[in-house]
Tab-separated table of C-alpha atoms in Angstrom:
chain	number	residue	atom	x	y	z
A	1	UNK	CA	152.347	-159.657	214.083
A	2	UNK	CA	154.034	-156.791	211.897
A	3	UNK	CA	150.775	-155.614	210.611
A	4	UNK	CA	149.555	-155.349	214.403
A	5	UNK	CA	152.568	-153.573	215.472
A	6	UNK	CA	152.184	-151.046	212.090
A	7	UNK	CA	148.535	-150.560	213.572
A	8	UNK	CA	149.613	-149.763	217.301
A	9	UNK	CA	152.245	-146.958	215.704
A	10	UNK	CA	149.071	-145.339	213.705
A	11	UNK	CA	147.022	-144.809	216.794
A	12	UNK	CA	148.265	-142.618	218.513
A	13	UNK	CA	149.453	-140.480	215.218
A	14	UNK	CA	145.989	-140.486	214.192
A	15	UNK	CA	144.805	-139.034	217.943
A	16	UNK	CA	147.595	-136.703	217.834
A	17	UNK	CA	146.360	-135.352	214.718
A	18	UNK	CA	142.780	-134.748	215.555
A	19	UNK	CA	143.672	-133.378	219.121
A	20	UNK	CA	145.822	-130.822	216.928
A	21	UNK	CA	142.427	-130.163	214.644
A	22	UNK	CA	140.414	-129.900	217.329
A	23	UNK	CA	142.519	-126.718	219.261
A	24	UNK	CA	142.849	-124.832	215.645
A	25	UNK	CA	138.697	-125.006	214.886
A	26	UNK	CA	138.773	-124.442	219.142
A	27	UNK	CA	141.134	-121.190	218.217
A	28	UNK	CA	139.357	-120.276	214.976
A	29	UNK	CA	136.199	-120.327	216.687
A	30	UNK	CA	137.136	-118.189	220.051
A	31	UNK	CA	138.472	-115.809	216.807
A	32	UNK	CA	135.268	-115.518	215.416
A	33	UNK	CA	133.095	-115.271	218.629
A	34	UNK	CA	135.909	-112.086	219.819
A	35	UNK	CA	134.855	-110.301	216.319
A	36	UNK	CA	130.681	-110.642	217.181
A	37	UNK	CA	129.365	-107.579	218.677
A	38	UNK	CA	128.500	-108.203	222.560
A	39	UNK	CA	124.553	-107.119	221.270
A	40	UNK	CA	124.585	-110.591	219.454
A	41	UNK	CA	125.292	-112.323	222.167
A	42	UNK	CA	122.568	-109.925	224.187
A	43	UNK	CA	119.934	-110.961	221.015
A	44	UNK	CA	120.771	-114.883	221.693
A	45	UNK	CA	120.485	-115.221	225.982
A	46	UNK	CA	117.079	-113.065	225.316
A	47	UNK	CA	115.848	-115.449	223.046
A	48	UNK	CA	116.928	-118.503	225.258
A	49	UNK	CA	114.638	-116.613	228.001
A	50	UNK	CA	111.895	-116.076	225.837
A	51	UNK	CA	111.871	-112.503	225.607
A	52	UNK	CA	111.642	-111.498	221.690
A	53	UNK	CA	111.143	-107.885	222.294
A	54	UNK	CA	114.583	-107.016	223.855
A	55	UNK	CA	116.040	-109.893	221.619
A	56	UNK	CA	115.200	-108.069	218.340
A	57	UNK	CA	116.445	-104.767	219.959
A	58	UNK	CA	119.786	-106.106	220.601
A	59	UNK	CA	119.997	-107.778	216.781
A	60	UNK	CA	118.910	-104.543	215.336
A	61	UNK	CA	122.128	-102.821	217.347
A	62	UNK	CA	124.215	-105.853	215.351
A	63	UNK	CA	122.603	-104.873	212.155
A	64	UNK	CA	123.467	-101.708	212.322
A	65	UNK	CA	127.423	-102.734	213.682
A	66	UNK	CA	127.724	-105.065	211.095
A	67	UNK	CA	125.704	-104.407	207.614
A	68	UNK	CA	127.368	-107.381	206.329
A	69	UNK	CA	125.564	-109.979	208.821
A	70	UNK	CA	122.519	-110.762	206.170
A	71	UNK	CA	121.332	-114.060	207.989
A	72	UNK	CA	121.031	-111.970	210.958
A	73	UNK	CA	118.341	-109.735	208.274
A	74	UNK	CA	117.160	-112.636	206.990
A	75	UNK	CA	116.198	-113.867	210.655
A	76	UNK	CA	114.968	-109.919	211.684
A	77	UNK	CA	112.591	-109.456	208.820
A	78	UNK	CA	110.977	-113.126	209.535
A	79	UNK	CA	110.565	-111.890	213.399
A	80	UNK	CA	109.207	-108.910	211.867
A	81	UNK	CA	106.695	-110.130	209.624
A	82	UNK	CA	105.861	-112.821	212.537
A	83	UNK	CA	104.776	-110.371	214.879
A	84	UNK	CA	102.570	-108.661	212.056
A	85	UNK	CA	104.817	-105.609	211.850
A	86	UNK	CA	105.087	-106.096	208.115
A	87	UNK	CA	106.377	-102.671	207.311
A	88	UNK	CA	109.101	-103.142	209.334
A	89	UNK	CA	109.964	-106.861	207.758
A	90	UNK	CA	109.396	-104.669	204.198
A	91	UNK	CA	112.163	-102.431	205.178
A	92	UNK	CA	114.704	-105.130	206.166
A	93	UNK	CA	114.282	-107.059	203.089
A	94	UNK	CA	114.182	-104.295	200.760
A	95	UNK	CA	117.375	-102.448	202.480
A	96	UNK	CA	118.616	-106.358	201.701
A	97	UNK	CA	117.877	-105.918	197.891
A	98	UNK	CA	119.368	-102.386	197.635
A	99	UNK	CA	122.865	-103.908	198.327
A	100	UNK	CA	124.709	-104.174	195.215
A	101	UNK	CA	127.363	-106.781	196.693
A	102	UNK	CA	124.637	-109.289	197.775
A	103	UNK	CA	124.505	-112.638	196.093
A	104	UNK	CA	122.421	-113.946	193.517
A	105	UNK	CA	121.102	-116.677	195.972
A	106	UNK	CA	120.528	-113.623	198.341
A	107	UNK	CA	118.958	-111.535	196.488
A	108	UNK	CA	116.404	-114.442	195.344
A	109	UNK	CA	115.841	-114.694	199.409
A	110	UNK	CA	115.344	-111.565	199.970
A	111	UNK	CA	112.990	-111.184	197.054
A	112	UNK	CA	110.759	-114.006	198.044
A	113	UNK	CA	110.917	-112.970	201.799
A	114	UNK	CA	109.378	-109.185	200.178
A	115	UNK	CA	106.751	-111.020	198.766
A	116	UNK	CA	105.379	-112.731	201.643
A	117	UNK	CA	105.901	-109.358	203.263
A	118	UNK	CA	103.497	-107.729	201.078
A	119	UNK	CA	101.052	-110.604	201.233
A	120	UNK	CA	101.105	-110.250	205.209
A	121	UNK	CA	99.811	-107.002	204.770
A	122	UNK	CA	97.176	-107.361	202.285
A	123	UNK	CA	99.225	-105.369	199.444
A	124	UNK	CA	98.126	-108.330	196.770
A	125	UNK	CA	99.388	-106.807	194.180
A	126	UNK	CA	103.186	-106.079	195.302
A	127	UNK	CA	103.329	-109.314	196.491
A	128	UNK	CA	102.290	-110.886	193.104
A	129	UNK	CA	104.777	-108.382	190.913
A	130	UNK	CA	107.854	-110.065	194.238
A	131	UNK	CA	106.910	-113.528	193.266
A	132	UNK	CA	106.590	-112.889	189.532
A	133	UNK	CA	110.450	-112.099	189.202
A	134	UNK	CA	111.130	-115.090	190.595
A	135	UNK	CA	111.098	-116.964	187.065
A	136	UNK	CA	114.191	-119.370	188.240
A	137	UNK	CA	116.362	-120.595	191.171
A	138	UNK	CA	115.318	-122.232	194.391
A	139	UNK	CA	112.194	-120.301	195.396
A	140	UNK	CA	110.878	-120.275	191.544
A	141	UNK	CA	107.932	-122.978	192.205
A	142	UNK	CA	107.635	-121.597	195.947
A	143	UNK	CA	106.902	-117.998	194.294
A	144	UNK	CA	104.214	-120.035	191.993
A	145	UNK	CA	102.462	-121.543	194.794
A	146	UNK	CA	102.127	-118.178	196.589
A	147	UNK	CA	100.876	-117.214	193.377
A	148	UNK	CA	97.997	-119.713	193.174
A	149	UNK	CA	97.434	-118.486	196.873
A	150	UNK	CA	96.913	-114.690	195.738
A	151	UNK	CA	94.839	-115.588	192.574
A	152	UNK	CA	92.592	-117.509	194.700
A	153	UNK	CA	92.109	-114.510	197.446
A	154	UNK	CA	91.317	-111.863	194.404
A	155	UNK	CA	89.341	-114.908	192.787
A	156	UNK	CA	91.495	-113.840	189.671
A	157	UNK	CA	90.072	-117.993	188.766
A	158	UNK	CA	91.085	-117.788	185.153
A	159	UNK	CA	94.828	-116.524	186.479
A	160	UNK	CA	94.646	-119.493	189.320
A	161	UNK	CA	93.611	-122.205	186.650
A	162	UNK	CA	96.955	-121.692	184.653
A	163	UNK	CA	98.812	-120.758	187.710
A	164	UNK	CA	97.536	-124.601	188.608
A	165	UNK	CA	97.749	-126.284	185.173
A	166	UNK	CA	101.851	-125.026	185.083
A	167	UNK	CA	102.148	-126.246	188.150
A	168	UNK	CA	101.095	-129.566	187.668
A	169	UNK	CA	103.225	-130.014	184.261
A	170	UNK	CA	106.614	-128.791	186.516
A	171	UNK	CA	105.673	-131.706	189.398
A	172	UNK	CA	103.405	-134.572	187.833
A	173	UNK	CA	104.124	-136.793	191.232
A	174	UNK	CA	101.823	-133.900	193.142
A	175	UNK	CA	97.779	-133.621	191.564
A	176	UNK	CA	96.191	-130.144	191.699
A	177	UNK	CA	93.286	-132.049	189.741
A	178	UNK	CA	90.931	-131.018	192.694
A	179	UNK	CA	91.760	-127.320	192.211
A	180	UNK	CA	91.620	-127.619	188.585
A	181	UNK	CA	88.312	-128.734	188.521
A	182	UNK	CA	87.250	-126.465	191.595
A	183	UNK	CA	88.356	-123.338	189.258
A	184	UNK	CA	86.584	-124.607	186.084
A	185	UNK	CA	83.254	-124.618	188.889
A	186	UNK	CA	84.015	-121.326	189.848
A	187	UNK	CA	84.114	-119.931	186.225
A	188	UNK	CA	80.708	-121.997	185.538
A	189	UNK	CA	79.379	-119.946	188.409
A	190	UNK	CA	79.975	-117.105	187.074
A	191	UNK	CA	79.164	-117.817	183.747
A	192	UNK	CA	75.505	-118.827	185.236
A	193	UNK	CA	75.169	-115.696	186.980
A	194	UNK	CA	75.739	-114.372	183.548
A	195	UNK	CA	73.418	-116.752	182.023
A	196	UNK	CA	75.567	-117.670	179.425
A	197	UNK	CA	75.041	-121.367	178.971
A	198	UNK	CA	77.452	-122.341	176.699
A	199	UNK	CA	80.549	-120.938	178.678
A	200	UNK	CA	79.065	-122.602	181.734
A	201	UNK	CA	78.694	-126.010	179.565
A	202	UNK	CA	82.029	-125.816	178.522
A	203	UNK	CA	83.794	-125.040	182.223
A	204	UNK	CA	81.912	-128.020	183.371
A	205	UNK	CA	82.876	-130.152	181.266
A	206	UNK	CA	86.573	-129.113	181.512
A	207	UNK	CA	85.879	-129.581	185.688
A	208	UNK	CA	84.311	-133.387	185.036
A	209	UNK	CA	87.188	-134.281	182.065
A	210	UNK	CA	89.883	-133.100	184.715
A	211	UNK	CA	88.364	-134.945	188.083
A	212	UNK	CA	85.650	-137.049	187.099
A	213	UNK	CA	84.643	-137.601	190.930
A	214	UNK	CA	83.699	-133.682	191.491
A	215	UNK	CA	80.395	-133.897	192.371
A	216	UNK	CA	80.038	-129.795	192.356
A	217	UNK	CA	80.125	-129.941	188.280
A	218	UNK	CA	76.512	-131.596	188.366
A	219	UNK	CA	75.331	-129.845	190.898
A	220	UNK	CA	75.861	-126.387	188.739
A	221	UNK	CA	74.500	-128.304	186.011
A	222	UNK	CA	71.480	-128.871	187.287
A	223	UNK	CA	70.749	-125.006	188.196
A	224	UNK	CA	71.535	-124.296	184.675
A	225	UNK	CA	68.582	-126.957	183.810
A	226	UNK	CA	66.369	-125.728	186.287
A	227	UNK	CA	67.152	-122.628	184.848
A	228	UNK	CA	66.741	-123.113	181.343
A	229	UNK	CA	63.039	-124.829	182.415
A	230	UNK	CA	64.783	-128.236	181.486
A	231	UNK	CA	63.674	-130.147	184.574
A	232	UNK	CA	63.828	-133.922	182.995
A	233	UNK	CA	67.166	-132.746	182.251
A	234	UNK	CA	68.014	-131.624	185.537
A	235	UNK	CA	66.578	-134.547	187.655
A	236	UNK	CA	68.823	-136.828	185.669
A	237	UNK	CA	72.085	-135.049	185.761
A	238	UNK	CA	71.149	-134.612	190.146
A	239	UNK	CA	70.152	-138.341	189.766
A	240	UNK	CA	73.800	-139.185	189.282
A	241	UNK	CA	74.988	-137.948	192.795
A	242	UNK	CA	73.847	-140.492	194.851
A	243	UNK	CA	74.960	-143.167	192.706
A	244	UNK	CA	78.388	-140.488	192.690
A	245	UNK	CA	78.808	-139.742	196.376
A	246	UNK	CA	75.815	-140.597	198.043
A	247	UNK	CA	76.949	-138.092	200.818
A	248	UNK	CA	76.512	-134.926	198.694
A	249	UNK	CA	72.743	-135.952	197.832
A	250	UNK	CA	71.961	-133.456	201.255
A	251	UNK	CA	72.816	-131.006	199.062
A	252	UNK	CA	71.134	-131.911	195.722
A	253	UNK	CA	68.075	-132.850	197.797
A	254	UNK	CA	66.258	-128.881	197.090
A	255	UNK	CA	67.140	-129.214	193.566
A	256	UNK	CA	65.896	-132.949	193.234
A	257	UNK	CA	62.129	-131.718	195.074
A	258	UNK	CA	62.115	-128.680	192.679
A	259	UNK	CA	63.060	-131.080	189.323
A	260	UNK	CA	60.130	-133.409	190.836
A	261	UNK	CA	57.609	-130.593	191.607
A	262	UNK	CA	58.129	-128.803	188.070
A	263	UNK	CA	57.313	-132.391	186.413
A	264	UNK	CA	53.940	-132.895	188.918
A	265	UNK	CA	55.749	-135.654	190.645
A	266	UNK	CA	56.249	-134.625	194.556
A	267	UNK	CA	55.354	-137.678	195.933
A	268	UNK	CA	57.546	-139.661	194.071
A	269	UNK	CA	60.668	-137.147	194.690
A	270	UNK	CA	59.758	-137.651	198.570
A	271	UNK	CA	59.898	-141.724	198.295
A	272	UNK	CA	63.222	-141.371	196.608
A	273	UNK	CA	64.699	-138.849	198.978
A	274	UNK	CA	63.189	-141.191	202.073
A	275	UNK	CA	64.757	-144.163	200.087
A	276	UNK	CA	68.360	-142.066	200.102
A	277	UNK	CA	67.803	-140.655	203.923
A	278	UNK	CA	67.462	-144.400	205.160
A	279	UNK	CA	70.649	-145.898	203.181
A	280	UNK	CA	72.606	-142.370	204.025
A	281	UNK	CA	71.767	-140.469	207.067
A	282	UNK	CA	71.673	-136.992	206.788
A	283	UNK	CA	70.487	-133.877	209.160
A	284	UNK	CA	70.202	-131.799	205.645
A	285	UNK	CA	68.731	-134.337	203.634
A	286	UNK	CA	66.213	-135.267	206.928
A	287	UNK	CA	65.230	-131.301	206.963
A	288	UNK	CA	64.202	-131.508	203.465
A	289	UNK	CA	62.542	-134.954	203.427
A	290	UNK	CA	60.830	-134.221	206.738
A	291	UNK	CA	59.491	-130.667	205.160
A	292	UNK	CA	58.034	-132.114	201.942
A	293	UNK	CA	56.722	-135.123	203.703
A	294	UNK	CA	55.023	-132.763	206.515
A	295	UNK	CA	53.457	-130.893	203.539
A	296	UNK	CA	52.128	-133.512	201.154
A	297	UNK	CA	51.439	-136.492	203.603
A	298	UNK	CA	50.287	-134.657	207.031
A	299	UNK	CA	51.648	-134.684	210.854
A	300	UNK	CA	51.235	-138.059	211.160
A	301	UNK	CA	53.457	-139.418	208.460
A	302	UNK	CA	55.922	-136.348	209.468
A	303	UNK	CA	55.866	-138.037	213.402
A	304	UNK	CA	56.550	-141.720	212.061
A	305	UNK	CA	59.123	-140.437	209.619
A	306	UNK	CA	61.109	-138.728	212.439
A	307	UNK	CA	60.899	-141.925	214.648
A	308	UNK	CA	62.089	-144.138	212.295
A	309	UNK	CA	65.046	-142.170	211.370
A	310	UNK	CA	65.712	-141.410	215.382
A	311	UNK	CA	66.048	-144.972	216.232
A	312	UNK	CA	68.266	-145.214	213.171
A	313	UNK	CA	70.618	-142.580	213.205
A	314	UNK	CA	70.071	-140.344	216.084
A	315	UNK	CA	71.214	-136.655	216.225
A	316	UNK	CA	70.586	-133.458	218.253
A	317	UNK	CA	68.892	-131.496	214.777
A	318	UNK	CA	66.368	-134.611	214.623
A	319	UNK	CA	65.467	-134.943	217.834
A	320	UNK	CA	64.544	-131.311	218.208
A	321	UNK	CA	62.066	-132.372	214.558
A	322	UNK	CA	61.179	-135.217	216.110
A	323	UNK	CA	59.522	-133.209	219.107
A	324	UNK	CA	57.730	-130.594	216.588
A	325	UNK	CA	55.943	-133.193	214.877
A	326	UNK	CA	55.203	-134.489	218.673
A	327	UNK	CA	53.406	-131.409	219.209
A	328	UNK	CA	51.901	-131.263	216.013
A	329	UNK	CA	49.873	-134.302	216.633
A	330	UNK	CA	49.300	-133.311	220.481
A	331	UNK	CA	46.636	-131.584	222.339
A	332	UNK	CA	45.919	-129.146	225.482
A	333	UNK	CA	49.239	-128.630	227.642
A	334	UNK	CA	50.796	-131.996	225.956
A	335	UNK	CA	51.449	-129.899	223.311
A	336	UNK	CA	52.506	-126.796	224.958
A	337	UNK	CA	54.794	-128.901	226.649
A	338	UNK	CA	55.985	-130.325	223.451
A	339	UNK	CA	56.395	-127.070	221.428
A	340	UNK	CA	58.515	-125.516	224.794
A	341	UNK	CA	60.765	-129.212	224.777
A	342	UNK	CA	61.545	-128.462	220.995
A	343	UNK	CA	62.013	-124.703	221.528
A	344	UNK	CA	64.587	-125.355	224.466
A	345	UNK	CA	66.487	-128.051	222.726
A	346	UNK	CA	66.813	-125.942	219.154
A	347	UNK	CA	68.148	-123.056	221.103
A	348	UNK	CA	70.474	-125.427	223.107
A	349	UNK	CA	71.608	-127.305	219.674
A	350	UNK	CA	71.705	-124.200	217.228
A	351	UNK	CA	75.099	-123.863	217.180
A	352	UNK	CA	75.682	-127.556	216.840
A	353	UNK	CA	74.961	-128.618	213.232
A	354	UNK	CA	78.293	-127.042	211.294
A	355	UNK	CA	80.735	-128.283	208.773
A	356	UNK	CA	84.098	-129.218	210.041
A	357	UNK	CA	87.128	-128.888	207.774
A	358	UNK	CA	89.212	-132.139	207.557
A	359	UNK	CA	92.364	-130.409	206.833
A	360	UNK	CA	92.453	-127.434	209.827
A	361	UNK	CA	89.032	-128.307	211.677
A	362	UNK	CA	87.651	-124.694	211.172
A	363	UNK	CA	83.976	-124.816	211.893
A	364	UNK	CA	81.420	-123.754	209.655
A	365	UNK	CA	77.765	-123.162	209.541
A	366	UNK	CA	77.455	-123.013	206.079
A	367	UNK	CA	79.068	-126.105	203.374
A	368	UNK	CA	82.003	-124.420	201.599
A	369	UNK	CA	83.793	-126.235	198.639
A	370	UNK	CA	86.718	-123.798	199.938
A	371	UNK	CA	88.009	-123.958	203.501
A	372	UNK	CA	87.636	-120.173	204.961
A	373	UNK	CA	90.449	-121.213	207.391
A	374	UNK	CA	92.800	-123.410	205.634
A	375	UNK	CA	91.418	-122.690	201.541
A	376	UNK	CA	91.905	-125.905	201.060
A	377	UNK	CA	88.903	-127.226	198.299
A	378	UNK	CA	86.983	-130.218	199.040
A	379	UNK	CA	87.645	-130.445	202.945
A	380	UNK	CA	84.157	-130.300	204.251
A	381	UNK	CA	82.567	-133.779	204.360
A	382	UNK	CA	78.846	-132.529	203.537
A	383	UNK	CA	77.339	-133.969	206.428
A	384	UNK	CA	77.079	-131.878	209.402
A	385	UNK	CA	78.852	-132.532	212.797
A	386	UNK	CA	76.780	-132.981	215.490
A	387	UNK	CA	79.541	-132.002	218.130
A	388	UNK	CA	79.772	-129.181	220.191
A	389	UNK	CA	82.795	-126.539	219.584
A	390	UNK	CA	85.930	-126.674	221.288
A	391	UNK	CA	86.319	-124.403	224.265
């Protein structure tokens, strides 16, 4: 019963004592608010209502009140560089880094928030010099990944392989193996356009030792056969995709006819391609196999080819091939009808057949190992979408 009674005294001690805390944060508080300028209390009810324009007016007026309020910059120059007036958010953040009394952390913000300034507005190489000084602190391996972002825009590769390479050492638990790789293709490709073999040997080996699953690597390896007049050598590198990623054999499939046609062997390339289409279906591999079979085996094979595959794995692309080898085996106004059929439904279906990224869903009509929307590498599946763009 004592320890009850000892209880029932603390309660109301203890309530006492909070209301007291409570009216001296109240007090403290009301203290503050009376020192803010009215304009920051202007910036905040425009905000609430949505209307930025007369919000950043008012916050500018505060700035100017109160050079001390650097959140308040911090928030301004991020508005700023929002609304793509980047020479405004450069001002605010350098006028930040001219202060001599700002903090370390501060001036670390401020630098990074330059950075991205200058990246907004295409000045590359300001915004690579901002995020260079950033050696330490919190936005040290931020500044590096905006790094790897520049490189990649300037397609500065050799800069973005060992921007990647210390990246990966600093975080283990996150793989930039895919980029690695991607860059070592990159430097193969031009090292092919140079027609130096052995460089472009050596990057794609690098790409293959780093992610053995990139299927680019021998792709590029192939051309460099091809090239070199080494088509044995090519057919069996391009032999490995489909055992690799069957998907990607759409677009090996040109270099694979021209291996078989340099060794005399067309018709055998065609029977393995056909082989592929019918395990994979695939509106670029189809194109090719439906070409080569057109040309070496006649309209008639062509028509049979395209029905099979129809009933198989329909698809706007095909059916429009499937109603030019129609008319190719027609007569008289059968055909005419035919050929106008095909010619409608290829107009109708042109814009159809494109690439969709995985990552952002930016549509493409041409494959790209690199995402023109999001730059992420590797986010097309190569196998075009037969669905129609969103409106």
């Amino acid at each position: 019963m004592e320890f009850e009674v000892w209880w029932l005294l603390a309660i109301p001690v203890i309530f006492g004592c909070g209301w007291v805390a409570a009216r001296l944060d109240l007090r403290s508080l009301l203290s503050e608010s009376r020192n803010l300028p009215a304009s920051y209390f202007r910036g905040l009810n425009f905000l609430l209502n949505e209307q930025p324009d007369k919000a950043i007016d008012a916050f500018i007026e505060v700035a100017k009140l109160d050079p001390e309020t650097t959140e308040l910059h911090f928030a301004l120059g991020s508005l700023f560089r929002r609304r793509g007036e980047t020479e405004r958010a450069i001002r605010v953040h350098q006028n930040l880094l001219s202060r001599d009394d700002l903090p370390q952390a501060d001036q670390e913000h401020a630098l990074y928030e330059l950075g991205h300034d200058f990246l907004k507005a295409g000045l590359l190489d300001r915004a690579e010099d901002a995020f260079s000084r950033l050696h330490t602190g919190a936005y040290a391996k931020a500044a590096q990944h905006a790094k790897l972002t520049i490189y990649q825009i300037e397609k500065e590769w050799r800069k973005a392989l060992a921007e990647a390479e210390t990246l990966s050492d600093l975080d283990p638990a996150v793989s930039y193996r895919k980029e690695i790789a991607q860059f070592h293709c990159e430097l193969a490709q031009e090292a092919l356009q140079r027609k130096d073999v052995e460089a472009v040997g050596h990057e794609l080996d690098a790409a293959l030792a780093v992610n053995p699953a990139n299927v680019r690597a021998p792709l590029l390896r192939g051309d460099m056969l091809l090239a070199a007049g080494d088509a044995e050598g090519a057919l069996r590198v391009l032999r490995t995709i489909e055992a690799q990623n069957p998907m990607y054999l759409g677009l090996a499939a040109k270099r694979v006819m021209k291996a078989y046609e340099a060794l005399g062997r067309a018709s055998e390339g065609v029977t393995m391609l056909r082989d592929a289409l019918r395990k994979n279906p695939s509106d670029d591999l189809l194109e090719i196999v439906y070409e080569k079979t057109l040309s070496l085996e006649g309209p008639e094979a062509a028509l049979q080819l395209m029905r099979e595959q129809m009933h198989r794995a329909p698809s706007a692309p095909g059916m429009a091939r499937l109603l030019e080898a129609h008319a190719a085996t027609a007569h008289g106004d059968t055909q005419s009808d035919l050929q106008l059929m095909g010619k409608l439904i290829t107009q109708r279906t042109k814009s159809l057949p494109r690439y969709v990224c995985d990552q952002c869903g930016f549509r493409a009509r041409l494959f790209y190992w690199q995402c023109p929307g999001c730059n992420g590498w590797e986010t097309y599946t190569p196998r075009r979408a037969d669905v129609p763009a969103a409106t």
